[in-house]
Structures are given as C-alpha cells and as structure tokens.
Amino acid sequence: MSNIVVIAEVRGGQLKRPSLEAVTAALQLAAGTGGKVVAVACGEGLDAACADLAKSGAQQVIAIEGAAFANYSGDAWAKAIAEQAKGVSANAVLMAHTAMGKDLLPRVAALLDASVTTDVVAVAFEGGAFTAQKPVFAGKAILTAKSSKPVFCATLRPNNFAAASGGSGAEVTKVAAPAGDLLSVVKEIVSSSSGRTPLQEAKVVVAGGRGLKEADNFKLVEDLAAAFGTGVAAVGASRAVVDAGWRPHREQVGQTGKVVAPQLYIAIGISGAIQHLAGMRTARTIVAINKDPDAPIFKVADYGIVGDAFEVVPALTKAIAEIASH
Ligand SMILES: Cc1cc2nc3c(=O)[nH]c(=O)nc-3n(C[C@H](O)[C@H](O)[C@H](O)COP(=O)(O)OP(=O)(O)OC[C@H]3O[C@@H](n4cnc5c(N)ncnc54)[C@H](O)[C@@H]3O)c2cc1C
C-alpha cells in the first residue's frame, strides 16, 4: 500500500489551481496502490488553502505553518516536506510543474533519495511500479519513464489534469514551521504580473507573432484575450516578438519559453516553428489565424482561419465579447 504526497502551492493565502490537478493525478495513482493521498502545504496563513485541499478528495492535509515559512525557501521547505513524506511512508510525491515545483520537488527528491520526472502529462501505477509520460523532442514523441527507486517523484504539466473536487472533508494537521533551518531568506517578492492571469494556468491563451508587424498591434491580441472575461485568458507571444522587444519574456511560449496546455490556444500571425509548437501543441483546441495557407501552424490546428489578422481578429473579438456577455 503506497501513499502519495501532493505538495500544494499557496500564494497570498490562495491555493494554486495546478495543485488540485496534482491531487487528481495522485488519486489516480492511489486507486492503483490502495494507499491514501496526503496534501502538504507550506507557508503562513494556510487556513483557506487547506480548507480547499480538505475538500479536494485528498484523505489527509498537513499544513507546515509559521512565520519562518512566510516566504518560499527551497532548502528549508524541502527538508520539512521530506520529513512529512517519510512520516506518512510516501512512495510517490507529486507537484505542479511551476517555477516553484521545478525548484522544490528536486530538492525533496534528493532528500528522499528519489529521482524526478519533470513536465509529466500522465502517471500510472502498473505491475507494482510507477510510470510517468512526458513529451520529448519538442513534443514530437512521448517518453514513458519507469521509476526504479522506492520513491517516485514527478512534476505535472499545469492544465493537463482536471482539478480535483468533491472530497468529503479531510482532517487538517498543523505542524509548526521549523525556524532554524533557513540557509537563505527571501526578504521581498515583487510581482511582475500583478492582476494578470498566469500564462500557464489560463484556460485560454491568445498568442501573437511577427505577423502582427509591430508592438502596438498587440492591442488586438490583448483585446481578444480581454473579451473572454476577467481571469480567463492570458496573452502569449512567439520568440520572434519577444526577441524584438515587443513583449516581455514571461509571455514567450515554446521550447525556450513556457509550456502551456490551455483548453483553447489562439495563434495569431505565428508561423508554427517546431520550437513554438513545443510550448503549445498539447493545448486541447488550437485555432490558427494566418494569411499564409501553407503556414506550418495549420498542421497542428483544429481550426484554421486563412486571412489577415487585422481583419479577422477584431471580428472575432466582437463575436467573443457578445457571447461572453450573455
Ligand atoms: C534554439 C531555439 C529555440 C527557440 N525557442 C522558441 C520558443 O520558445 N518560442 C518560439 O516561438 N520560437 C522559438 N524559436 C524561434 C522559432 O524558430 C521561430 O523563429 C519563431 O517561432 C517565429 O516566430 P513567428 O511565428 O512569430 O514569426 P514568423 O516565423 O516570421 O511568422 C510570422 C507569421 O505571420 C504570418 N503573417 C504575416 N502577416 C500576417 C497577417 N497580416 N495576418 C495573419 N498572419 C500574418 C506569416 O504568414 C507567418 O506565418 C527558437 C529557435 C531556436 C533556434
């Protein structure tokens, strides 16, 4: 009977949605192992987030809470989480493939003498072993990794699993954050994207490329994203426009940018280079708007509009705004 730990991510007291997606993956594994799912959160002011975790379907919630953990500290958090994972005899530890997940889970894995598979899109427990699937070669192939260590660790691509809900209310155990373990202290966090929907968590990504001709024309992209309503869509960009200084790097989608898997990805004036596809080809539905009918983006698109972005996008924005307002 193998128990599964989910490391939950909490920002400003709020549980991040990809953590609930990790609970879904953990529940899938637990159905095979016969074990339980234990969600572990670190920080200060965790009550609301733990209440959400308690309703997620996880059987136990552990809050490692205290002023010493008010801000993220990889070394101290990893140590505290690894202790809890050992305490509940975890054989698997999952976390979302976010900036924090990429930093924290490998640290936890090292303390548990485990390996980590990153950016995973499917997990399974078969024949007594944990397996993970992840896209490789810019998304052209899927690699299946089998864990040979006693503890399996994986970061999960956001927006790939459904968010868990419908639990009957798990017990929340509070553990005091150890104060003496901080090798480094985060003094201040300055958000570069306050008020924006995080790119990797957005249900809809509206992305623009060099076909928009100049930076100011990204207003078309922003207006279309806004038409979906507050908190639904985020703006993305190709590397060509990021390199040109039209958009910030945090919006870049692709091999050297962010990997996104929204329900809807709208690519406007983007050719569909392999490096761009690496960041968005697992989106549920892809819509491409390009005036070149032979643009490679149409090979991965579910719906393609061959036309001039400057005519098509305003009409689409108007139509979406009308639908969203009903
Ligand atoms: C190592 C490496 C890593 C890379 N990493 C990334 C990455 O992470 N992300 C990324 O995006 N790229 C990446 N690239 C760059 C990638 O190869 C492409 O150069 C880039 O994606 C092209 O951006 P684009 O599609 O905006 O521009 P272009 O390729 O110039 O395409 C512009 C498109 O706009 C269309 N168009 C023009 N006018 C209009 C109009 N009026 N209406 C509609 N359509 C129009 C054109 O038909 C064309 O298809 C990387 C490259 C390398 C070598």
Coordinates of C-alpha atoms and ligand atoms in Angstrom, one line a residue:
M1 CA 0.0 0.0 0.0
S2 CA 1.8 3.1 -1.3
N3 CA 0.8 6.5 -0.1
I4 CA 1.0 9.5 -2.4
V5 CA 2.1 13.0 -1.2
V6 CA 1.0 16.1 -3.2
I7 CA 3.0 19.3 -2.4
A8 CA 0.5 22.1 -2.7
E9 CA 1.4 25.6 -3.8
V10 CA -0.2 28.5 -1.9
R11 CA 0.3 32.2 -3.0
G12 CA -1.2 35.0 -0.9
G13 CA -3.2 32.5 1.1
Q14 CA -4.8 31.1 -2.1
L15 CA -4.3 27.5 -3.3
K16 CA -3.0 27.4 -6.9
R17 CA -5.3 25.5 -9.2
P18 CA -2.5 23.2 -10.6
S19 CA -2.2 21.8 -7.0
L20 CA -5.7 20.5 -7.3
E21 CA -4.8 19.0 -10.7
A22 CA -1.9 17.2 -8.9
V23 CA -4.4 15.8 -6.4
T24 CA -6.3 14.3 -9.3
A25 CA -3.2 12.6 -10.6
A26 CA -2.4 11.4 -7.0
L27 CA -5.9 10.0 -6.7
Q28 CA -5.4 8.1 -9.9
L29 CA -2.2 6.5 -8.5
A30 CA -3.8 5.8 -5.1
A31 CA -6.6 3.9 -6.8
G32 CA -3.9 1.6 -8.1
T33 CA -1.7 1.4 -5.0
G34 CA -4.5 1.2 -2.5
G35 CA -2.8 4.0 -0.5
K36 CA -4.0 7.4 0.6
V37 CA -3.4 10.9 -0.8
V38 CA -1.8 13.3 1.6
A39 CA -1.6 17.0 0.6
V40 CA 1.2 19.0 2.2
A41 CA 1.2 22.9 2.2
C42 CA 3.9 25.2 3.5
G43 CA 3.7 28.9 4.4
E44 CA 1.8 31.3 6.6
G45 CA -2.0 31.8 6.7
L46 CA -2.8 28.5 5.1
D47 CA -6.4 28.0 6.5
A48 CA -8.3 28.9 3.3
A49 CA -5.9 26.8 1.1
C50 CA -6.1 23.9 3.5
A51 CA -9.9 24.1 3.5
D52 CA -9.8 23.8 -0.3
L53 CA -7.4 20.8 -0.1
A54 CA -9.6 19.1 2.5
K55 CA -12.5 19.2 0.0
S56 CA -10.3 18.0 -2.9
G57 CA -10.5 14.3 -2.3
A58 CA -7.2 14.0 -0.5
Q59 CA -7.5 11.9 2.6
Q60 CA -5.2 13.9 4.8
V61 CA -3.9 17.5 4.7
I62 CA -0.7 18.6 6.5
A63 CA -0.1 22.4 7.0
I64 CA 3.6 23.3 7.8
E65 CA 2.9 26.8 9.0
G66 CA 4.7 29.6 10.7
A67 CA 6.3 33.0 10.3
A68 CA 9.7 31.3 9.3
F69 CA 7.9 30.0 6.2
A70 CA 6.1 33.2 5.3
N71 CA 8.2 33.4 2.1
Y72 CA 9.4 30.5 0.0
S73 CA 12.8 28.9 1.0
G74 CA 13.7 25.9 -1.1
D75 CA 16.1 24.3 1.3
A76 CA 14.0 24.7 4.5
W77 CA 10.7 23.8 2.8
A78 CA 12.2 20.7 1.2
K79 CA 13.6 19.5 4.5
A80 CA 10.3 20.0 6.3
I81 CA 8.3 18.4 3.4
A82 CA 10.6 15.4 3.1
E83 CA 10.2 14.7 6.8
Q84 CA 6.4 14.7 6.4
A85 CA 6.7 12.4 3.4
K86 CA 8.8 10.0 5.3
G87 CA 6.4 10.3 8.3
V88 CA 3.4 9.2 6.1
S89 CA 5.5 6.5 4.3
A90 CA 5.1 8.1 0.9
N91 CA 6.1 6.1 -2.1
A92 CA 5.3 8.9 -4.5
V93 CA 5.5 12.7 -4.3
L94 CA 3.8 14.9 -6.9
M95 CA 3.8 18.7 -7.5
A96 CA 2.8 21.0 -10.3
H97 CA 5.4 21.9 -13.0
T98 CA 5.5 25.5 -12.0
A99 CA 8.5 27.7 -11.2
M100 CA 8.2 26.6 -7.5
G101 CA 7.6 22.9 -8.5
K102 CA 10.7 22.9 -10.6
D103 CA 12.8 24.2 -7.8
L104 CA 11.3 22.5 -4.8
L105 CA 10.5 18.9 -5.9
P106 CA 14.1 18.0 -6.9
R107 CA 15.2 19.2 -3.5
V108 CA 12.6 17.0 -1.8
A109 CA 13.5 14.1 -4.1
A110 CA 17.2 14.4 -3.2
L111 CA 16.4 14.2 0.5
L112 CA 14.3 11.1 -0.2
D113 CA 17.0 9.5 -2.5
A114 CA 14.5 9.6 -5.4
S115 CA 14.7 10.7 -9.0
V116 CA 12.3 13.2 -10.6
T117 CA 10.5 13.0 -13.9
T118 CA 9.5 16.6 -14.9
D119 CA 6.7 18.1 -17.0
V120 CA 4.7 14.9 -16.9
V121 CA 1.3 14.6 -18.7
A122 CA 0.2 11.1 -17.5
V123 CA 1.0 8.9 -14.5
A124 CA 0.2 5.3 -13.8
F125 CA 0.8 2.5 -11.3
E126 CA 1.2 -0.8 -13.2
G127 CA 2.7 -4.1 -12.2
G128 CA 3.9 -2.6 -8.9
A129 CA 5.8 0.3 -10.5
F130 CA 5.1 3.9 -11.0
T131 CA 5.3 5.2 -14.6
A132 CA 5.2 8.7 -16.0
Q133 CA 4.7 10.0 -19.5
K134 CA 6.2 13.2 -20.8
P135 CA 6.5 14.9 -24.2
V136 CA 10.1 15.0 -25.6
F137 CA 11.7 16.2 -28.9
A138 CA 9.7 19.4 -28.9
G139 CA 6.5 17.4 -28.3
K140 CA 7.0 15.0 -31.3
A141 CA 7.3 11.9 -29.1
I142 CA 6.1 10.7 -25.7
L143 CA 8.6 9.2 -23.3
T144 CA 7.4 6.7 -20.7
A145 CA 9.7 6.7 -17.6
K146 CA 9.5 3.8 -15.1
S147 CA 10.7 4.5 -11.6
S148 CA 13.3 2.1 -10.3
K149 CA 13.6 3.9 -6.9
P150 CA 11.4 3.2 -3.9
V151 CA 10.0 6.8 -4.1
F152 CA 8.6 8.2 -7.3
C153 CA 8.6 12.0 -7.8
A154 CA 7.1 13.9 -10.7
T155 CA 6.2 17.5 -11.6
L156 CA 2.9 17.7 -13.6
R157 CA 2.2 19.9 -16.5
P158 CA -0.4 22.5 -15.5
N159 CA -3.9 22.4 -17.2
N160 CA -3.4 18.8 -18.1
F161 CA -5.3 17.0 -15.4
A162 CA -8.8 18.1 -14.2
A163 CA -8.8 20.0 -10.9
A164 CA -9.9 17.6 -8.0
S165 CA -13.1 18.4 -6.1
G166 CA -15.8 16.7 -4.3
G167 CA -14.0 15.3 -1.3
S168 CA -15.9 14.8 1.9
G169 CA -13.6 16.9 4.2
A170 CA -10.2 15.5 5.2
E171 CA -8.5 16.1 8.5
V172 CA -6.0 19.0 8.5
T173 CA -3.0 18.6 10.8
K174 CA -0.9 21.6 11.6
V175 CA 2.8 21.4 12.1
A176 CA 5.0 24.3 13.3
A177 CA 7.4 25.5 10.6
P178 CA 11.0 24.9 11.9
A179 CA 12.6 28.3 12.4
G180 CA 16.3 27.3 12.5
D181 CA 16.6 25.7 9.0
L182 CA 16.8 28.7 6.8
L183 CA 20.0 28.8 4.8
S184 CA 18.7 31.7 2.8
V185 CA 15.9 34.2 3.5
V186 CA 13.6 35.8 0.9
K187 CA 13.2 39.4 2.0
E188 CA 10.6 40.6 -0.5
I189 CA 8.7 39.3 -3.5
V190 CA 7.9 41.8 -6.3
S191 CA 5.3 40.5 -8.6
S192 CA 5.9 41.3 -12.3
S193 CA 2.5 40.3 -13.4
S194 CA 0.1 41.6 -10.8
G195 CA -3.6 41.3 -11.9
R196 CA -2.8 39.2 -14.9
T197 CA -3.9 35.6 -15.4
P198 CA -0.8 33.5 -15.2
L199 CA 0.1 32.1 -18.6
Q200 CA 0.4 28.5 -17.6
E201 CA -2.8 28.5 -15.6
A202 CA -5.0 30.3 -18.1
K203 CA -7.9 28.4 -19.7
V204 CA -7.4 30.4 -22.9
V205 CA -4.1 31.7 -24.3
V206 CA -4.2 34.2 -27.1
A207 CA -0.8 34.4 -28.6
G208 CA 0.7 36.8 -31.2
G209 CA 3.7 36.6 -33.5
R210 CA 5.6 38.6 -36.0
G211 CA 2.6 38.7 -38.4
L212 CA 1.3 41.5 -36.2
K213 CA 4.0 43.7 -37.7
E214 CA 4.7 45.9 -34.7
A215 CA 4.5 46.0 -30.9
D216 CA 1.5 48.4 -30.8
N217 CA -0.6 46.0 -32.8
F218 CA -0.6 43.6 -29.8
K219 CA -3.5 45.6 -28.7
L220 CA -5.5 43.3 -31.0
V221 CA -4.3 40.3 -29.0
E222 CA -4.9 41.9 -25.6
D223 CA -8.5 43.0 -26.7
L224 CA -9.3 39.4 -27.8
A225 CA -7.9 38.0 -24.5
A226 CA -10.0 40.6 -22.5
A227 CA -13.1 39.7 -24.5
F228 CA -13.2 36.2 -22.8
G229 CA -13.8 38.0 -19.4
T230 CA -11.8 38.5 -16.3
G231 CA -9.3 35.8 -15.3
V232 CA -10.0 33.6 -18.3
A233 CA -7.4 34.4 -21.0
A234 CA -3.7 35.2 -20.9
V235 CA -1.5 36.8 -23.7
G236 CA 1.3 34.7 -25.1
A237 CA 3.9 35.5 -27.7
S238 CA 6.3 33.9 -30.1
R239 CA 10.0 34.2 -29.5
A240 CA 10.4 36.4 -32.6
V241 CA 8.4 39.2 -31.0
V242 CA 10.0 38.7 -27.6
D243 CA 13.4 39.0 -29.2
A244 CA 12.2 42.1 -31.0
G245 CA 11.3 43.6 -27.6
W246 CA 7.6 43.8 -28.4
R247 CA 6.6 41.6 -25.5
P248 CA 8.2 40.5 -22.2
H249 CA 9.9 37.1 -22.0
R250 CA 7.4 35.9 -19.4
E251 CA 4.9 35.7 -22.2
Q252 CA 7.0 33.6 -24.5
V253 CA 5.6 30.2 -25.4
G254 CA 7.8 27.5 -26.7
Q255 CA 11.0 25.5 -26.2
T256 CA 12.8 28.3 -24.6
G257 CA 9.7 29.9 -23.1
K258 CA 6.8 28.5 -21.2
V259 CA 4.9 25.3 -22.0
V260 CA 1.2 25.8 -21.9
A261 CA -1.8 23.4 -22.2
P262 CA -4.9 25.5 -22.1
Q263 CA -8.3 24.5 -23.3
L264 CA -8.0 26.9 -26.1
Y265 CA -4.9 28.3 -27.8
I266 CA -5.4 31.0 -30.4
A267 CA -2.2 31.6 -32.5
I268 CA -2.3 34.9 -34.4
G269 CA 0.3 35.7 -37.1
I270 CA 2.5 32.8 -35.8
S271 CA 4.1 30.6 -38.4
G272 CA 4.3 27.4 -36.2
A273 CA 8.0 26.8 -36.0
I274 CA 8.8 23.5 -34.2
Q275 CA 10.2 25.4 -31.2
H276 CA 6.9 27.3 -30.8
L277 CA 4.9 24.1 -31.2
A278 CA 6.9 22.6 -28.3
G279 CA 5.2 25.0 -26.0
M280 CA 1.6 24.7 -27.1
R281 CA 0.9 21.6 -29.1
T282 CA -0.8 19.8 -26.1
A283 CA -3.5 22.5 -25.9
R284 CA -7.0 20.9 -26.1
T285 CA -8.1 23.1 -29.1
I286 CA -5.8 25.1 -31.3
V287 CA -7.1 27.9 -33.5
A288 CA -4.6 29.5 -36.0
I289 CA -5.1 32.8 -37.8
N290 CA -2.5 33.2 -40.6
K291 CA -2.7 34.7 -44.1
D292 CA -0.4 32.0 -45.5
P293 CA -2.4 28.8 -46.1
D294 CA 0.8 26.8 -46.1
A295 CA 1.9 28.0 -42.6
P296 CA 3.0 25.0 -40.5
I297 CA 0.8 26.1 -37.7
F298 CA -2.2 24.8 -39.7
K299 CA -0.8 21.2 -39.4
V300 CA -1.5 21.2 -35.6
A301 CA -4.5 23.5 -35.6
D302 CA -8.0 22.1 -35.0
Y303 CA -9.5 25.2 -36.7
G304 CA -7.7 27.4 -39.2
I305 CA -8.6 30.8 -40.5
V306 CA -6.7 31.8 -43.6
G307 CA -6.9 35.6 -43.5
D308 CA -5.4 38.9 -42.5
A309 CA -5.2 39.1 -38.7
F310 CA -6.1 42.8 -38.9
E311 CA -9.5 41.9 -40.3
V312 CA -10.1 38.6 -38.6
V313 CA -9.2 39.4 -35.0
P314 CA -11.4 42.5 -34.5
A315 CA -14.4 40.5 -35.9
L316 CA -13.5 37.5 -33.6
T317 CA -13.2 39.8 -30.6
K318 CA -16.6 41.3 -31.2
A319 CA -18.2 37.9 -31.5
I320 CA -16.5 36.5 -28.4
A321 CA -17.4 39.7 -26.4
E322 CA -21.1 39.2 -27.4
I323 CA -21.1 35.5 -26.4
A324 CA -19.2 36.2 -23.1
S325 CA -21.7 39.0 -22.2
H326 CA -24.7 36.6 -22.3
Ligands
LIG1 C1 17.1 27.1 -30.1 C2 15.8 27.8 -30.5 C3 14.8 28.0 -29.6 C4 13.7 28.7 -29.9 N1 12.7 28.8 -29.0 C5 11.5 29.4 -29.4 C6 10.4 29.5 -28.4 O1 10.5 29.1 -27.3 N2 9.3 30.0 -28.9 C7 9.1 30.5 -30.2 O2 8.0 31.0 -30.5 N3 10.1 30.4 -31.0 C8 11.3 29.9 -30.7 N4 12.3 29.8 -31.6 C9 12.2 30.6 -32.8 C10 11.4 29.9 -33.9 O3 12.3 29.0 -34.6 C11 10.8 30.9 -34.9 O4 11.8 31.7 -35.4 C12 9.7 31.8 -34.2 O5 8.8 31.0 -33.5 C13 9.0 32.6 -35.3 O6 8.1 33.4 -34.7 P1 6.8 33.9 -35.5 O7 6.0 32.7 -35.9 O8 6.1 35.0 -34.7 O9 7.4 34.6 -36.8 P2 7.5 34.2 -38.3 O10 8.0 32.8 -38.5 O11 8.1 35.3 -39.0 O12 5.9 34.0 -38.7 C14 5.1 35.1 -38.9 C15 3.8 34.6 -39.5 O13 2.8 35.6 -39.6 C16 2.1 35.4 -40.7 N5 1.5 36.7 -41.1 C17 2.1 37.8 -41.6 N6 1.3 38.8 -41.8 C18 0.1 38.4 -41.3 C19 -1.2 39.0 -41.2 N7 -1.4 40.3 -41.6 N8 -2.2 38.2 -40.7 C20 -2.0 36.9 -40.4 N9 -0.8 36.3 -40.5 C21 0.2 37.0 -40.9 C22 3.0 34.9 -41.7 O14 2.4 34.2 -42.8 C23 3.9 34.0 -40.9 O15 3.4 32.6 -40.9 C24 13.5 29.2 -31.2 C25 14.5 29.0 -32.2 C26 15.7 28.3 -31.8 C27 16.7 28.1 -32.8

